[in-house]
Short mmCIF file of C-alpha atoms in Angstrom, two decimals:
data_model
loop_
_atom_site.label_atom_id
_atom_site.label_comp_id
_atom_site.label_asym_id
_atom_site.label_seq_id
_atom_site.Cartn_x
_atom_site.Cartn_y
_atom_site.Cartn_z
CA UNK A 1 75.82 123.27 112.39
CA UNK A 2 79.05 123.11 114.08
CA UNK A 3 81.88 125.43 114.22
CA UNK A 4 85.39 124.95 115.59
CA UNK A 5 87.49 128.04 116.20
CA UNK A 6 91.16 127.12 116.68
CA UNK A 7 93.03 130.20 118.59
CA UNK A 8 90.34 131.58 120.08
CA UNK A 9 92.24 133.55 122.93
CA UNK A 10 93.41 135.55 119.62
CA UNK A 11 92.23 139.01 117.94
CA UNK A 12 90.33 137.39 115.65
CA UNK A 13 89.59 134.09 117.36
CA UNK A 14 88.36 136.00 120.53
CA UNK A 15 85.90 138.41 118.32
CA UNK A 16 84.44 135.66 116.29
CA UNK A 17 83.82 133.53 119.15
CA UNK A 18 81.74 136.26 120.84
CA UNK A 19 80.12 136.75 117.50
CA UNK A 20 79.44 133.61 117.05
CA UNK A 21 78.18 133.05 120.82
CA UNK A 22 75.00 134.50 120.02
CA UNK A 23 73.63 132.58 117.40
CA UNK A 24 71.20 129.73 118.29
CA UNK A 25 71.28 128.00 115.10
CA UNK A 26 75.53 127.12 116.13
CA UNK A 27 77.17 124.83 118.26
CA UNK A 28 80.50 126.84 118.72
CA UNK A 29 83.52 124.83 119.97
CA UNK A 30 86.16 127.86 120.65
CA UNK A 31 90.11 126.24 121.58
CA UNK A 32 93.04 127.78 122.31
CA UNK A 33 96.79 126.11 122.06
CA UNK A 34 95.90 124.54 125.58
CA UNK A 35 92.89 122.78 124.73
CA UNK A 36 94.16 121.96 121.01
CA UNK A 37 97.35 122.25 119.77
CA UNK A 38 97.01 122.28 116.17
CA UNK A 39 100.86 120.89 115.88
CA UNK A 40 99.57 117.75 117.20
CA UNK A 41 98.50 115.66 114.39
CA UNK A 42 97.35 113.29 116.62
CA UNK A 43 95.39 115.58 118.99
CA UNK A 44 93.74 117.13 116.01
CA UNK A 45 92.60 113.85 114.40
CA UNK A 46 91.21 112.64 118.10
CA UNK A 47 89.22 116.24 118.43
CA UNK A 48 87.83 116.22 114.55
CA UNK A 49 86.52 112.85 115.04
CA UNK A 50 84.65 113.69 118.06
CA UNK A 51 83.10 117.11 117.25
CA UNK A 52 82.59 116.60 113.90
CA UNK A 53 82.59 120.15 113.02
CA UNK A 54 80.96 121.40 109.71
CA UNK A 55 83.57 124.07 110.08
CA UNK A 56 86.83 125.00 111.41
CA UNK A 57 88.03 128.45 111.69
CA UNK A 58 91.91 128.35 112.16
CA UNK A 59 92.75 131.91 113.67
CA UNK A 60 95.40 130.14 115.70
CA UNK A 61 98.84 131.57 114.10
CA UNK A 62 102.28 132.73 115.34
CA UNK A 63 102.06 136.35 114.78
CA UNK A 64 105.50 137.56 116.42
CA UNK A 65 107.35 138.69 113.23
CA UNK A 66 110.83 139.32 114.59
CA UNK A 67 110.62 136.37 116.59
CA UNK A 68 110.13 134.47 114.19
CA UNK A 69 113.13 135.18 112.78
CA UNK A 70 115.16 132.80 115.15
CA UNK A 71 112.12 130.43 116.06
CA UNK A 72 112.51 129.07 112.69
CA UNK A 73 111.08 125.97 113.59
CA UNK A 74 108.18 126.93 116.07
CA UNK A 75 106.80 129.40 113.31
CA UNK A 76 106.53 126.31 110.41
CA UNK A 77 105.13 124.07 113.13
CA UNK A 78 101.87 126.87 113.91
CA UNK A 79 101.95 128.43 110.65
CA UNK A 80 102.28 125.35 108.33
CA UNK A 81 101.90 122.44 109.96
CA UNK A 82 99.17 123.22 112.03
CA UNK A 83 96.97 123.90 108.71
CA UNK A 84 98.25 120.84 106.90
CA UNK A 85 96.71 118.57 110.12
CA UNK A 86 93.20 121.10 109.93
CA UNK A 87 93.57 120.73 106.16
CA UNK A 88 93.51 116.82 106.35
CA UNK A 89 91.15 116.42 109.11
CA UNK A 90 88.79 119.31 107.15
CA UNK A 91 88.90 116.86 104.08
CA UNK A 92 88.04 113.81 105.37
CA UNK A 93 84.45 115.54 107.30
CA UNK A 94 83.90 116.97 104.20
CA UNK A 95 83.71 120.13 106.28
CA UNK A 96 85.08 124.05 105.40
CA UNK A 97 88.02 125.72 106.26
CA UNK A 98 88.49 128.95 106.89
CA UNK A 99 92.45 129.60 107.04
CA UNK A 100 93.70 133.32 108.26
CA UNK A 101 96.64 134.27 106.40
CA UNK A 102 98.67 137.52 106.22
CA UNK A 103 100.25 140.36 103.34
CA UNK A 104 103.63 139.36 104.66
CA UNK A 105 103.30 136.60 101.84
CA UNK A 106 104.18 139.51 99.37
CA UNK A 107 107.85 141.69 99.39
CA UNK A 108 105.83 144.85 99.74
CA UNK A 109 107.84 145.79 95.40
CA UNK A 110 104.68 145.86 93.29
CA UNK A 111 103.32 150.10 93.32
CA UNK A 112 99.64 149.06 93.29
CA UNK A 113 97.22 147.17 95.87
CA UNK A 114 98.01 143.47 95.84
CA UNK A 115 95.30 141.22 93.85
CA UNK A 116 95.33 137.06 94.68
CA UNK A 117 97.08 136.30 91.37
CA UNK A 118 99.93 138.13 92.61
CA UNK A 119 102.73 136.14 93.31
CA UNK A 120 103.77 135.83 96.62
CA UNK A 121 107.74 136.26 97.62
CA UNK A 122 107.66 136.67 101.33
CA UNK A 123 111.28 138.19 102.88
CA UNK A 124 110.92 137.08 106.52
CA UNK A 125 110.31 133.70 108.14
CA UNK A 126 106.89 134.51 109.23
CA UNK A 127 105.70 135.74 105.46
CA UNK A 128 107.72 132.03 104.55
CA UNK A 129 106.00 130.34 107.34
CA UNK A 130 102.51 131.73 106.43
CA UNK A 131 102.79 130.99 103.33
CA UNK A 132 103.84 127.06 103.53
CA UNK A 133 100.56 127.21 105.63
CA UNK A 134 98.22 128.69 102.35
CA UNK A 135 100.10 125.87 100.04
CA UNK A 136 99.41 122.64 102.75
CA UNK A 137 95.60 124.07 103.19
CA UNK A 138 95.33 124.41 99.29
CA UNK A 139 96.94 120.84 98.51
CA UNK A 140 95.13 118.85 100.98
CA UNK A 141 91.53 120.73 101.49
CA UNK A 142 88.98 120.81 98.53
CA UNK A 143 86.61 123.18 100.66
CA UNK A 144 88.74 126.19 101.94
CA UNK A 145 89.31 129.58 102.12
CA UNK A 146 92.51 131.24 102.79
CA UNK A 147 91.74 135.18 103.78
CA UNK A 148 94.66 137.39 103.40
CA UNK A 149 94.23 140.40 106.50
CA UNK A 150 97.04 142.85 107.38
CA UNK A 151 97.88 145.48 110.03
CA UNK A 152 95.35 143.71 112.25
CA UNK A 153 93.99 145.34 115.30
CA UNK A 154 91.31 145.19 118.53
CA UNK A 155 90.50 145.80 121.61
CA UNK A 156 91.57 142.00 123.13
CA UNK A 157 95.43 140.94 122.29
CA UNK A 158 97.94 143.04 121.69
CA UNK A 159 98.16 145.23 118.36
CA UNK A 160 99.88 148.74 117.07
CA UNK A 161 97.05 151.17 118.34
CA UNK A 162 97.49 149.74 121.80
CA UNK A 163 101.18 149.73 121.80
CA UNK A 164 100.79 153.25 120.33
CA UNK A 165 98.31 154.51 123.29
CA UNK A 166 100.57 153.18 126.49
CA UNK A 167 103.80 154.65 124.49
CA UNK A 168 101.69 158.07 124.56
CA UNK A 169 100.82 158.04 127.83
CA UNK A 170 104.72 157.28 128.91
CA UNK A 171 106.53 159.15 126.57
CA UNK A 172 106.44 163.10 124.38
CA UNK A 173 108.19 162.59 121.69
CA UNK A 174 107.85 159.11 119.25
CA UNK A 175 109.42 158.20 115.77
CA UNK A 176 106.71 156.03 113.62
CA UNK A 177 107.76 154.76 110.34
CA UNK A 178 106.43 156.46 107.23
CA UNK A 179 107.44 154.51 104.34
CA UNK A 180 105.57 151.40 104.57
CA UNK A 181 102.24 151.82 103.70
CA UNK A 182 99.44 149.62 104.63
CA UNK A 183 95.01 148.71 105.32
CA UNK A 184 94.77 148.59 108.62
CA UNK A 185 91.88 146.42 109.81
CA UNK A 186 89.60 145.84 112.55
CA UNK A 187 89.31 142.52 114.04
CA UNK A 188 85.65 142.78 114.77
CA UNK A 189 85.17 143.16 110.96
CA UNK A 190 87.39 139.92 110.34
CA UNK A 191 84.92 137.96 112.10
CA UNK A 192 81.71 139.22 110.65
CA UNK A 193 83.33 138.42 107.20
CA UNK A 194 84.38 135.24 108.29
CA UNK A 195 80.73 134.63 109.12
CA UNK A 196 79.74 136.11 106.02
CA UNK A 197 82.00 133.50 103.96
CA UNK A 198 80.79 130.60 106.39
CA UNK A 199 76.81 131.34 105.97
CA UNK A 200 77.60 132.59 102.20
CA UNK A 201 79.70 129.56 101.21
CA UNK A 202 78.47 127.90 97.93
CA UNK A 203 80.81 125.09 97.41
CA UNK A 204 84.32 123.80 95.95
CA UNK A 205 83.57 126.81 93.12
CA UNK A 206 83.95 129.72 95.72
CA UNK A 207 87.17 127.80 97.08
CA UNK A 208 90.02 130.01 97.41
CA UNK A 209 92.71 132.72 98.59
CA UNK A 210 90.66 136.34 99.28
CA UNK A 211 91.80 139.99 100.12
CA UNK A 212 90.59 141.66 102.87
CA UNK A 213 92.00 144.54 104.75
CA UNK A 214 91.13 148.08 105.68
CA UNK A 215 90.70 151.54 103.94
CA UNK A 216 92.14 154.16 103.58
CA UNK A 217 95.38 153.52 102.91
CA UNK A 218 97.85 154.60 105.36
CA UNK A 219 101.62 154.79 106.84
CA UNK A 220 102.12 153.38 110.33
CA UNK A 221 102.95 157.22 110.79
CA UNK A 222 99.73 158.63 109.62
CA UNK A 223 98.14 155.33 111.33
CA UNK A 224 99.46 156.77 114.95
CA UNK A 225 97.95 160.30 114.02
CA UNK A 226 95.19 159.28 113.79
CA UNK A 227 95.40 156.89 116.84
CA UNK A 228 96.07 159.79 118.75
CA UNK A 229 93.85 162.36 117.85
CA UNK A 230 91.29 159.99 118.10
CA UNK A 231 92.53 159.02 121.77
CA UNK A 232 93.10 162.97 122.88
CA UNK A 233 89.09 163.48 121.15
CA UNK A 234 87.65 161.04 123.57
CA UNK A 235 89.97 162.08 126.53
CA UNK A 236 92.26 158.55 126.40
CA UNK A 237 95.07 161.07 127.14
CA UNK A 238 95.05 164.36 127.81
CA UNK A 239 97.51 165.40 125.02
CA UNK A 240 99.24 163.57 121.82
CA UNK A 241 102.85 162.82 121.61
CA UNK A 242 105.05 164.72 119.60
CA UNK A 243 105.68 162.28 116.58
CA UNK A 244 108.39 162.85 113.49
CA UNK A 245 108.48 160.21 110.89
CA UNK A 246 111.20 157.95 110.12
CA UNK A 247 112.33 155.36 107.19
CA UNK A 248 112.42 152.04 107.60
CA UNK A 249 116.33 151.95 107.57
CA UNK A 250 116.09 154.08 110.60
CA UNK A 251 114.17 151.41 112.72
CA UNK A 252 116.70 148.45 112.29
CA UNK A 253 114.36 145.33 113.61
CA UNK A 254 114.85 141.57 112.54
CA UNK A 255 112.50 140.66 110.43
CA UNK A 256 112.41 142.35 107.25
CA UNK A 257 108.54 143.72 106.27
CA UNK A 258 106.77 144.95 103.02
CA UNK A 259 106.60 148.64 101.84
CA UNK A 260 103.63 148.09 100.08
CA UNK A 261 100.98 145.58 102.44
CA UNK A 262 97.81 147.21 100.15
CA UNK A 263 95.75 144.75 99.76
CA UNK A 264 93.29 144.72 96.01
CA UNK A 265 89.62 143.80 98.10
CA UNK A 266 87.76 143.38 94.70
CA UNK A 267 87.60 139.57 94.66
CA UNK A 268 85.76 138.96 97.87
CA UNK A 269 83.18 141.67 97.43
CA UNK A 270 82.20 140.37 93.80
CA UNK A 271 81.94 136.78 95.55
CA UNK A 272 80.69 137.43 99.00
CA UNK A 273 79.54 141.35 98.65
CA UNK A 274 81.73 142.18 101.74
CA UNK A 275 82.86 145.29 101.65
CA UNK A 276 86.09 147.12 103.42
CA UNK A 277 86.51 147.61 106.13
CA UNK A 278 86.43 151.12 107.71
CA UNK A 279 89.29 151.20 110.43
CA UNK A 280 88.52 155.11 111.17
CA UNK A 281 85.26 153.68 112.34
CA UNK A 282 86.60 151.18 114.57
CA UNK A 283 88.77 154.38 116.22
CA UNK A 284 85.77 156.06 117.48
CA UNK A 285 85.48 153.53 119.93
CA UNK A 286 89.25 154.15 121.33
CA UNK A 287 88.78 153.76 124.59
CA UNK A 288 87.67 150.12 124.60
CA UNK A 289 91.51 149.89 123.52
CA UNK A 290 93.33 151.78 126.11
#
């Protein structure tokens, strides 16, 4: 079987490619924007039809949420366009997607965990963008799956518990916001559920938008306590920051984000048996991080 993995230099792209790396039974074709650019509905067409790929991963996304604000355009042409070409090229190999997608597709209003029959009213141009990208896999892919992460971190790319260890180690005092309240998930876990979905994978019938994001729930401030007594525990830094918690309206920033990014994991664990992940888990290995 062959797998492509679009955005492979990526959190998730660069975990599921080393996942994927050590399975015999896989011919693993892992790109990044320089050796596809999934805009180019030319260069995508000329790739599909030469690799033939039984599946195609798209982890390939653009993830800078403020920025995105005023590269309008850049964010639809990775985050919607760049599916639609997969999503066409996917359809006519008969072969499966697998499309990453985000909670910024909701407005963060709704009090409980956020199920897939929610409906989605993003408030930035990323959640927008993102979500374009779910509709053009959806209309134009028969075999797909469109998993929903949030509050995504690892130890390649750049994430929240890495931006909170070098602020520790530079600064003693740090305000974290403590209103929005989130699943924080592991990479590494994104990819072995990915692989689940891909080796699980039944047909048209298990097509579909999935949850999956980490537990327990938690504010970005109890998020960075936790960060840093985990990274003071293993001797990351020699002492933890002093850290007060702010609102949102405090921490003024361009894009607009969700107050409530819990994610309802139900769905993919009655249809795949994956269950959530554990992101205090993933913490014990801290240093990998710093």
């Amino acid at each position: 079987m062959k797998v492509l993995i679009t955005g492979c230099k990526g959190q998730v792209g660069y975990c599921l490619e080393s996942l994927l790396s050590k399975r015999n039974d896989l011919e693993v074709f892992a790109y990044d924007r320089d050796q596809l650019d999934i805009t180019d509905s030319k260069q995508v067409q000329q790739v599909l039809a030469e690799l033939k790929p039984n599946v195609i991963v798209n982890a390939a996304a653009h993830t800078a949420v403020d920025k995105a604000e005023s590269e309008i355009d850049a964010s639809y042409a990775i985050n919607r366009d760049g599916p639609y070409n997969l999503a066409k090229g996917a359809q006519l190999l008969n072969a499966l997607l697998l499309h990453i997608s985000t909670d910024y597709v909701f407005d963060g209003n709704k009090c409980e965990p956020y199920t897939e029959n929610d409906l989605p009213n993003p408030k930035g141009i990323y959640g927008k963008s993102k979500l374009a990208g779910e509709q053009a896999v959806i209309s134009n892919c028969s075999r797909y799956v469109v998993l929903r992460t949030a509050w995504v971190f690892g130890e390649h790319g750049n994430n929240f518990v890495k931006t909170m260890l070098h602020l520790g180690k530079e600064r003693s005092e740090l305000g974290i916001i403590g209103d929005q309240f989130g699943g924080p998930t592991y990479a590494g876990d994104i990819a072995h559920v990915l692989v689940t979905i891909m080796d699980e994978f039944k047909g048209v019938e298990q097509s579909g938008i999935y949850h999956f994001s980490g537990e327990p729930y938690v504010s970005w401030y109890q998020f960075a306590k936790k960060i840093f007594d985990s990274a003071v525990q293993t001797g990351v830094i020699e002492s933890a920051p002093k850290i007060n918690e702010i609102t949102t309206e405090q921490y003024p920033v361009a894009a607009p984000r969700p107050i409530n990014s819990r994610l309802n994991c139900s769905k993919i664990k009655k249809e795949f048996g994956v269950e959530k992940s554990d992101w205090l888990v993933s913490l014990l290995n801290i240093k990998a991080y710093g």
